[in-house]
Amino acid sequence: MHRKFDVLIVGAGPAGASTAICLGNSGLKVAVIEKAVFPREKICGDGLTLDVVNQLGIISEELAASFRNFSAKLPCYRAEIFSPDCKRISVAVRPQEEQKPMYTCRRSDFDNFLFQQLKQFENVSVFENCHPQKLIVNEDKVVLETGEDTFEGSIIVGADGVNSFVARELGVKHITREQQCVALRTYYKGLKPLREGSLIEMYLPGEILPGYLWIFHLGDGTSNVGIGMPATVINCKGINLKTCFEGLLMAEPLKSRLEGAERIEAVKGLIIPFGGLRRDISGYRFLLTGDAAALVDPITGEGVGNAIRSGRVAAGHIINSFKVNDFSGAFNKAYDNEIYRRMMPEFKFHLKLRSLLNHPSLLNYIVGSAADHPGIERSLQHLIWNLRVNKFGPRVMLVFRLMYMFTLQRLFVSVFNRKRKRA
Ligand SMILES: Cc1cc2nc3c(=O)[nH]c(=O)nc-3n(C[C@H](O)[C@H](O)[C@H](O)COP(=O)(O)OP(=O)(O)OC[C@H]3O[C@@H](n4cnc5c(N)ncnc54)[C@H](O)[C@@H]3O)c2cc1C
């Protein structure tokens, strides 16, 4: 069947669904083409940060209210962080009572929540179990062929995740190894949070830095246990991530932590596409959003917030394109510029910060000092909070610079000592 629309969106994850929601009631005829059937599984850590909550509120008060009533999520007020030498600090993820918490939620539930919102818009048609096979961009239209149907539109949005079909078909350069993080996750039952309201545990074993291991506790009584590590580090250290993951789960402190708990799902993995390197994420009659555009935080691996943000920006740009009837590559560059203007400073800053995580002794020092001195713990909480809400005020920058100088000084001392030994 030949179907005519104004906008084609491939993928109905957070990026695709939010693009479509923002185009709801725009007067444009929108098709969302999704290969899975919702609710569908999504390999993830299942953490929904404050950024996600804020993005939903920016889209509309109705969406924020629906999310407030959405019962599958669990509010998280604290995180437990374990240093390489197994010292632990408990950090508030919202230092003040009036601030919103973050949440944990199975991605199959959260993505289905967003997906169901599409049903309220008469101008949005959803096609599940639909497998794109061929994409042709003509002078005056985009044509997407699936097994049974042919979709036609003026512009196409690639919201189809890290292995984007749209990006591949349109010859967009694949992300480099430097931008890839390999991540694995599994689920356990029978694990309880270490303290009430503290649903996040982050472990920083020296051998996987700047990667980390996590336990996120979910509302259904299960816990998401996973590991993420930059592909370059895996390569450089010659690590088999699955073996390494299983080894770390059998060693302290995880061994005692998981005692009595039962693994209920197989280990599954996926590439996380880190942001931080600029590349073309649009062209003639197309835009890429979310993971297809590589917009994940290079420290924490959070991508849902930016997927929704990019969907919002894409929808705004598309409405402008129709107003001036311009779908050219040159016009679409405004989309790239807007995405990178909003996100690149944070990516660059977090990439710098990530280099600090390469030093186990520094992390031992910071976590150890914070564990022993409540004042340092409070400062650290403020630093983490400010990073989370992207407020790089002068105090945060000062702490960051001091930490950076401290690392450089330690590096200098270790190089100096090595040279002295050699001499
Ligand atoms: C192990 C792991 C842990 C993570 N943990 C977190 C976390 O805790 N918090 C966080 O914020 N982020 C996390 N992320 C990152 C986050 O999952 C992604 O950044 C986010 O899902 C991006 O959303 P998206 O809509 O761009 O892509 P996706 O969520 O991948 O959605 C893409 C959609 O497109 C569909 N699709 C794919 N190909 C096609 C095709 N050819 N045709 C039609 N449809 C197609 C898929 O079925 C899917 O529904 C994690 C990632 C991994 C791998």
Coordinates of C-alpha atoms and ligand atoms in Angstrom, one line a residue:
M1 CA 0.0 0.0 0.0
H2 CA 1.2 3.5 -0.8
R3 CA 0.9 5.9 2.1
K4 CA 1.5 9.6 2.0
F5 CA 2.6 11.7 5.0
D6 CA 4.4 15.0 5.7
V7 CA 6.9 13.5 8.2
L8 CA 8.3 10.0 8.5
I9 CA 9.8 9.0 11.9
V10 CA 11.7 5.7 12.0
G11 CA 11.8 4.4 15.6
A12 CA 9.4 4.9 18.5
G13 CA 11.9 5.0 21.5
P14 CA 12.2 8.2 23.5
A15 CA 13.7 10.1 20.6
G16 CA 11.1 9.1 18.0
A17 CA 8.1 9.3 20.4
S18 CA 9.0 12.7 21.7
T19 CA 9.5 14.0 18.1
A20 CA 6.0 12.8 17.3
I21 CA 4.5 14.1 20.5
C22 CA 6.0 17.5 19.8
L23 CA 4.5 17.3 16.3
G24 CA 1.1 16.3 17.7
N25 CA -1.6 18.9 16.7
S26 CA 0.9 20.6 14.4
G27 CA -1.3 20.0 11.4
L28 CA 1.4 17.9 9.8
K29 CA 0.6 14.3 8.9
V30 CA 3.1 12.2 10.8
A31 CA 4.0 8.5 10.5
V32 CA 5.9 6.6 13.2
I33 CA 7.4 3.5 11.7
E34 CA 8.7 1.0 14.4
K35 CA 10.1 -2.5 13.9
A36 CA 9.0 -3.8 17.3
V37 CA 5.6 -4.2 19.0
F38 CA 5.2 -2.2 22.2
P39 CA 5.8 -2.8 25.0
R40 CA 9.2 -3.9 23.8
E41 CA 12.4 -4.8 25.7
K42 CA 15.2 -2.2 25.8
I43 CA 18.7 -3.0 27.1
C44 CA 19.4 -0.2 29.5
G45 CA 20.3 0.6 33.1
D46 CA 16.7 1.7 33.8
G47 CA 17.7 5.1 35.3
L48 CA 15.6 8.1 34.6
T49 CA 17.5 11.2 35.6
L50 CA 16.1 14.6 36.5
D51 CA 16.9 15.7 33.0
V52 CA 14.2 13.3 31.7
V53 CA 11.7 14.6 34.2
N54 CA 12.5 18.2 33.2
Q55 CA 12.3 17.4 29.4
L56 CA 8.8 15.9 29.8
G57 CA 7.7 19.1 31.7
I58 CA 9.1 21.3 28.9
I59 CA 7.1 19.4 26.3
S60 CA 3.9 20.0 28.1
E61 CA 2.3 20.2 31.5
E62 CA -0.1 17.4 30.5
L63 CA 2.8 15.1 29.8
A64 CA 4.5 16.0 33.1
A65 CA 1.2 15.3 34.9
S66 CA 0.8 11.9 33.1
F67 CA 4.3 11.0 34.2
R68 CA 3.6 12.0 37.8
N69 CA 0.7 9.5 37.7
F70 CA 2.7 6.8 36.0
S71 CA 3.0 4.1 38.7
A72 CA 5.8 1.9 37.3
K73 CA 8.5 4.3 38.3
L74 CA 10.2 4.5 41.7
P75 CA 11.7 7.7 43.1
C76 CA 15.3 7.7 44.0
Y77 CA 16.8 10.2 46.6
R78 CA 20.3 8.9 47.1
A79 CA 23.1 7.1 45.4
E80 CA 25.8 4.9 47.0
I81 CA 29.3 5.2 45.5
F82 CA 32.0 2.7 46.1
S83 CA 35.7 3.7 45.5
P84 CA 38.2 1.3 44.0
D85 CA 39.4 0.4 47.5
C86 CA 35.7 -0.3 48.4
K87 CA 35.1 2.8 50.6
R88 CA 31.5 3.9 50.3
I89 CA 29.8 7.3 50.4
S90 CA 26.1 8.0 50.2
V91 CA 25.3 11.0 48.1
A92 CA 21.9 12.8 47.9
V93 CA 20.8 13.1 44.3
R94 CA 18.7 16.1 45.3
P95 CA 20.3 17.9 48.2
Q96 CA 17.2 20.0 48.9
E97 CA 13.7 18.6 49.8
E98 CA 11.8 20.8 47.3
Q99 CA 13.9 19.5 44.3
K100 CA 12.5 16.7 42.2
P101 CA 14.0 13.2 42.6
M102 CA 15.2 11.0 39.8
Y103 CA 13.6 7.7 39.1
T104 CA 14.3 4.1 38.2
C105 CA 11.9 2.3 35.9
R106 CA 12.1 -0.6 33.5
R107 CA 12.6 0.9 30.1
S108 CA 10.0 -1.4 28.5
D109 CA 7.5 0.4 30.9
F110 CA 8.8 3.9 30.4
D111 CA 9.1 3.7 26.6
N112 CA 5.6 2.2 26.5
F113 CA 4.3 5.1 28.6
L114 CA 5.7 7.6 26.0
F115 CA 4.5 5.4 23.1
Q116 CA 1.0 5.3 24.4
Q117 CA 0.9 9.2 24.5
L118 CA 1.0 9.1 20.6
K119 CA -2.6 7.7 20.5
Q120 CA -4.1 11.0 21.5
F121 CA -3.0 12.8 18.3
E122 CA -5.1 12.4 15.3
N123 CA -2.4 13.6 13.0
V124 CA 0.1 10.9 14.2
S125 CA -0.2 7.3 12.7
V126 CA 1.8 4.5 14.3
F127 CA 3.0 1.4 12.4
E128 CA 4.4 -1.3 14.6
N129 CA 6.1 -4.5 13.4
C130 CA 7.1 -2.6 10.3
H131 CA 10.6 -3.3 8.9
P132 CA 12.1 -0.7 6.6
Q133 CA 14.1 -2.2 3.7
K134 CA 14.9 0.6 1.4
L135 CA 15.2 4.4 1.7
I136 CA 15.3 6.7 -1.3
V137 CA 15.6 10.5 -1.1
N138 CA 14.3 12.2 -4.3
E139 CA 14.4 15.8 -5.3
D140 CA 10.9 16.4 -3.9
K141 CA 10.3 13.5 -1.4
V142 CA 11.5 10.7 0.8
V143 CA 10.4 7.2 0.0
L144 CA 10.7 4.4 2.6
E145 CA 9.9 0.9 1.5
T146 CA 8.9 -1.8 4.0
G147 CA 7.9 -5.3 3.3
E148 CA 4.2 -4.4 2.6
D149 CA 4.0 -0.7 2.4
T150 CA 5.6 2.3 0.8
F151 CA 5.7 5.5 2.9
E152 CA 6.2 8.9 1.3
G153 CA 7.1 12.1 3.1
S154 CA 8.8 15.5 2.7
I155 CA 11.3 14.7 5.5
I156 CA 12.5 11.7 7.5
V157 CA 13.7 11.5 11.1
G158 CA 16.1 8.7 12.0
A159 CA 15.2 7.9 15.7
D160 CA 16.1 4.3 15.3
G161 CA 18.9 3.9 17.8
V162 CA 22.6 3.2 17.8
N163 CA 22.5 1.0 14.7
S164 CA 20.3 3.4 12.8
F165 CA 19.0 2.1 9.5
V166 CA 18.3 5.7 8.3
A167 CA 21.8 6.9 9.0
R168 CA 23.3 3.8 7.3
E169 CA 21.0 4.2 4.2
L170 CA 21.8 7.9 3.9
G171 CA 25.6 7.3 4.2
V172 CA 26.1 9.2 7.5
K173 CA 29.5 8.5 8.9
H174 CA 29.4 5.8 11.6
I175 CA 30.5 6.8 15.1
T176 CA 34.1 6.3 15.8
R177 CA 35.5 3.8 18.3
E178 CA 36.3 6.7 20.6
Q179 CA 32.6 7.4 20.8
Q180 CA 31.6 3.8 21.7
C181 CA 30.9 2.5 25.1
V182 CA 30.2 -1.2 25.5
A183 CA 27.6 -1.9 28.1
L184 CA 26.1 -5.1 29.5
R185 CA 23.3 -5.7 31.9
T186 CA 21.3 -8.4 33.7
Y187 CA 18.6 -8.6 36.3
Y188 CA 18.6 -10.0 39.9
K189 CA 15.8 -10.6 42.4
G190 CA 16.2 -10.7 46.1
L191 CA 18.5 -7.6 46.4
K192 CA 17.5 -4.8 48.7
P193 CA 18.7 -1.2 48.6
L194 CA 21.5 -0.4 51.1
R195 CA 19.4 2.3 52.6
E196 CA 15.8 3.6 52.1
G197 CA 15.3 5.7 48.9
S198 CA 18.9 4.9 47.7
L199 CA 18.2 3.0 44.5
I200 CA 21.5 3.6 42.8
E201 CA 24.8 1.9 43.6
M202 CA 27.9 2.7 41.6
Y203 CA 31.1 0.6 41.9
L204 CA 34.4 1.9 40.5
P205 CA 36.8 -1.1 40.4
G206 CA 40.3 0.1 39.4
E207 CA 40.7 -2.3 36.4
I208 CA 37.6 -1.0 34.5
L209 CA 38.1 2.8 35.1
P210 CA 36.9 5.1 33.6
G211 CA 34.1 2.5 33.2
Y212 CA 31.9 1.5 36.1
L213 CA 29.5 -1.2 37.4
W214 CA 26.0 -0.4 38.6
I215 CA 23.1 -1.8 40.6
F216 CA 19.8 0.0 40.0
H217 CA 16.9 -1.1 42.2
L218 CA 13.5 -1.1 40.5
G219 CA 9.9 -0.9 41.6
D220 CA 9.0 -4.5 40.8
G221 CA 11.5 -5.8 43.3
T222 CA 14.2 -6.6 40.8
S223 CA 17.6 -5.0 40.3
N224 CA 19.4 -4.0 37.1
V225 CA 23.1 -5.0 37.4
G226 CA 25.4 -3.8 34.7
I227 CA 28.7 -2.6 33.5
G228 CA 29.9 0.0 31.0
M229 CA 33.3 0.7 29.6
P230 CA 34.7 2.8 26.7
A231 CA 35.5 0.6 23.7
T232 CA 39.0 2.2 23.4
V233 CA 39.9 1.1 27.0
I234 CA 38.5 -2.4 26.4
N235 CA 40.7 -2.6 23.3
C236 CA 43.8 -1.1 24.9
K237 CA 43.6 -3.4 27.9
G238 CA 42.6 -6.5 25.8
I239 CA 39.6 -7.1 28.0
N240 CA 36.7 -9.5 27.4
L241 CA 33.9 -7.5 29.0
K242 CA 31.6 -10.4 29.7
T243 CA 34.3 -12.4 31.4
C244 CA 35.4 -9.3 33.3
F245 CA 31.9 -8.6 34.4
E246 CA 31.3 -12.1 35.7
G247 CA 34.7 -11.9 37.4
L248 CA 33.8 -8.7 39.2
L249 CA 30.5 -10.1 40.3
M250 CA 32.3 -13.0 41.9
A251 CA 34.8 -10.7 43.7
E252 CA 34.4 -8.4 46.6
P253 CA 32.6 -6.1 47.2
L254 CA 30.0 -7.4 44.7
K255 CA 30.3 -11.0 45.9
S256 CA 29.0 -10.3 49.4
R257 CA 26.5 -7.8 48.0
L258 CA 24.9 -10.4 45.7
E259 CA 24.8 -13.2 48.2
G260 CA 21.4 -14.7 48.5
A261 CA 20.2 -12.9 45.3
E262 CA 19.2 -14.8 42.2
R263 CA 20.0 -13.8 38.6
I264 CA 16.8 -13.9 36.6
E265 CA 17.9 -12.8 33.1
A266 CA 20.8 -13.5 30.8
V267 CA 23.5 -10.9 30.3
K268 CA 22.7 -8.7 27.3
G269 CA 24.8 -5.9 25.8
L270 CA 24.7 -3.0 23.4
I271 CA 26.9 -0.1 22.3
I272 CA 26.2 3.2 23.9
P273 CA 27.1 6.1 21.5
F274 CA 28.8 8.8 23.5
G275 CA 28.5 12.4 22.5
G276 CA 31.4 14.8 22.2
L277 CA 32.6 14.5 18.6
R278 CA 30.8 16.7 16.1
R279 CA 29.6 15.0 12.9
D280 CA 26.7 15.6 10.5
I281 CA 23.4 14.6 12.0
S282 CA 21.3 16.0 9.3
G283 CA 21.3 16.4 5.5
Y284 CA 19.0 16.7 2.5
R285 CA 15.5 15.9 3.8
F286 CA 16.6 14.1 7.0
L287 CA 17.5 14.6 10.7
L288 CA 18.9 12.1 13.2
T289 CA 17.9 12.2 16.9
G290 CA 18.8 10.4 20.1
D291 CA 21.3 7.5 19.9
A292 CA 21.2 7.6 16.1
A293 CA 22.8 11.0 16.5
A294 CA 25.2 9.8 19.3
L295 CA 24.0 12.1 22.1
V296 CA 24.8 10.1 25.3
D297 CA 26.6 11.6 28.3
P298 CA 30.2 10.3 28.1
I299 CA 30.5 9.9 31.8
T300 CA 27.3 8.5 33.1
G301 CA 25.9 6.8 29.9
E302 CA 22.6 8.7 30.3
G303 CA 20.9 9.0 26.9
V304 CA 17.2 9.2 27.5
G305 CA 17.1 12.9 28.5
N306 CA 19.1 14.0 25.4
A307 CA 17.0 11.6 23.2
I308 CA 13.9 13.5 24.3
R309 CA 15.6 16.9 24.0
S310 CA 16.8 16.1 20.5
G311 CA 13.2 15.0 19.6
R312 CA 11.9 18.4 20.8
V313 CA 14.5 20.3 18.8
A314 CA 13.9 18.2 15.7
A315 CA 10.1 18.8 15.9
G316 CA 10.6 22.6 16.2
H317 CA 13.0 22.5 13.2
I318 CA 10.6 20.5 11.1
I319 CA 7.8 22.9 11.8
N320 CA 10.1 25.7 10.6
S321 CA 11.0 23.7 7.5
F322 CA 7.4 23.4 6.5
K323 CA 6.7 27.1 7.1
V324 CA 9.4 28.1 4.6
N325 CA 9.2 24.9 2.5
D326 CA 12.9 24.3 2.8
F327 CA 14.3 20.8 3.4
S328 CA 17.7 21.4 2.1
G329 CA 20.9 20.2 3.7
A330 CA 21.9 23.8 4.2
F331 CA 18.7 24.7 6.0
N332 CA 18.9 21.5 8.2
K333 CA 22.4 22.6 9.4
A334 CA 20.4 24.8 11.8
Y335 CA 19.3 21.6 13.5
D336 CA 22.9 20.4 14.0
N337 CA 23.9 23.8 15.3
E338 CA 21.1 23.9 17.8
I339 CA 21.8 20.4 19.1
Y340 CA 25.5 21.0 19.5
R341 CA 25.0 24.5 20.9
R342 CA 22.8 22.9 23.7
M343 CA 24.8 19.7 24.3
M344 CA 28.4 20.1 23.2
P345 CA 29.7 22.2 26.2
E346 CA 28.4 19.6 28.6
F347 CA 29.9 16.7 26.5
K348 CA 33.3 18.4 26.4
F349 CA 33.2 19.2 30.1
H350 CA 32.2 15.6 31.0
L351 CA 34.9 14.2 28.7
K352 CA 37.5 16.2 30.7
L353 CA 36.0 15.1 33.9
R354 CA 36.1 11.5 32.7
S355 CA 39.9 11.7 32.5
L356 CA 39.9 12.2 36.3
L357 CA 38.2 8.8 36.6
N358 CA 41.3 7.1 35.2
H359 CA 43.1 7.5 38.5
P360 CA 42.0 5.0 41.2
S361 CA 44.2 6.6 43.8
L362 CA 42.4 10.0 43.2
L363 CA 39.0 8.3 43.5
N364 CA 40.1 6.5 46.7
Y365 CA 41.3 9.8 48.1
I366 CA 38.1 11.7 47.2
V367 CA 35.7 9.0 48.4
G368 CA 37.8 8.3 51.4
S369 CA 38.0 11.9 52.5
A370 CA 34.3 12.4 51.9
A371 CA 33.5 9.3 53.9
D372 CA 35.5 10.6 56.8
H373 CA 34.5 14.3 56.7
P374 CA 30.9 15.3 56.3
G375 CA 31.9 18.7 55.1
I376 CA 33.8 17.2 52.1
E377 CA 30.8 14.8 51.5
R378 CA 28.5 17.8 51.4
S379 CA 30.8 19.7 48.9
L380 CA 30.9 16.5 46.7
Q381 CA 27.1 16.3 46.8
H382 CA 26.9 19.9 45.6
L383 CA 29.4 19.2 42.9
I384 CA 27.5 16.2 41.7
W385 CA 24.2 18.0 41.9
N386 CA 25.5 21.0 40.0
L387 CA 26.9 18.7 37.3
R388 CA 23.5 17.0 37.0
V389 CA 21.6 20.2 36.5
N390 CA 24.4 21.6 34.3
K391 CA 25.1 24.6 36.5
F392 CA 28.8 25.2 36.0
G393 CA 28.9 28.2 38.5
P394 CA 32.2 29.6 39.7
R395 CA 32.3 27.4 42.9
V396 CA 31.8 24.2 40.8
M397 CA 34.5 25.3 38.4
L398 CA 36.9 26.0 41.2
V399 CA 36.4 22.6 42.8
F400 CA 36.8 21.0 39.3
R401 CA 40.0 23.0 38.7
L402 CA 41.5 22.0 42.1
M403 CA 40.7 18.3 41.4
Y404 CA 42.3 18.6 38.0
M405 CA 45.4 20.3 39.4
F406 CA 45.6 17.6 42.1
T407 CA 45.5 14.9 39.4
L408 CA 48.2 16.6 37.3
Q409 CA 50.3 17.0 40.4
R410 CA 49.9 13.3 41.2
L411 CA 50.7 12.4 37.6
F412 CA 53.8 14.6 37.8
V413 CA 55.0 13.0 41.0
S414 CA 54.5 9.4 39.7
V415 CA 56.3 10.2 36.4
F416 CA 59.1 11.9 38.4
N417 CA 59.4 8.9 40.7
R418 CA 59.5 6.4 37.8
K419 CA 62.3 8.4 36.2
R420 CA 64.2 8.5 39.4
K421 CA 63.8 4.7 39.8
R422 CA 65.1 4.2 36.2
A423 CA 68.0 6.5 36.8
Ligands
LIG1 C1 23.3 -1.1 28.9 C2 22.8 0.3 28.7 C3 22.5 1.0 29.9 C4 22.0 2.3 29.7 N1 21.5 2.9 30.9 C5 20.9 4.2 30.7 C6 20.3 4.8 31.9 O1 20.3 4.2 33.0 N2 19.8 6.0 31.7 C7 19.8 6.6 30.5 O2 19.3 7.8 30.4 N3 20.3 6.1 29.4 C8 20.9 4.8 29.5 N4 21.3 4.2 28.4 C9 21.2 4.9 27.1 C10 19.8 4.9 26.6 O3 19.3 3.6 26.6 C11 19.7 5.5 25.1 O4 20.5 6.6 25.0 C12 18.3 5.8 24.7 O5 17.5 4.6 24.7 C13 18.2 6.5 23.4 O6 16.9 6.6 22.9 P1 16.5 6.5 21.4 O7 15.1 6.7 21.2 O8 17.5 7.3 20.6 O9 16.9 5.0 20.9 P2 16.2 3.6 21.4 O10 15.7 3.7 22.8 O11 17.2 2.6 21.1 O12 14.9 3.5 20.5 C14 15.1 3.2 19.1 C15 13.8 2.6 18.6 O13 13.9 2.4 17.2 C16 13.5 1.1 16.8 N5 14.2 0.7 15.6 C17 15.5 0.3 15.6 N6 15.8 0.0 14.3 C18 14.7 0.2 13.6 C19 14.4 0.1 12.2 N7 15.3 -0.3 11.3 N8 13.1 0.3 11.8 C20 12.2 0.7 12.7 N9 12.4 0.9 14.0 C21 13.7 0.6 14.4 C22 13.8 0.2 18.1 O14 12.9 -0.9 18.1 C23 13.5 1.2 19.2 O15 12.1 1.2 19.6 C24 21.9 2.9 28.4 C25 22.2 2.2 27.3 C26 22.7 0.9 27.4 C27 23.1 0.1 26.2

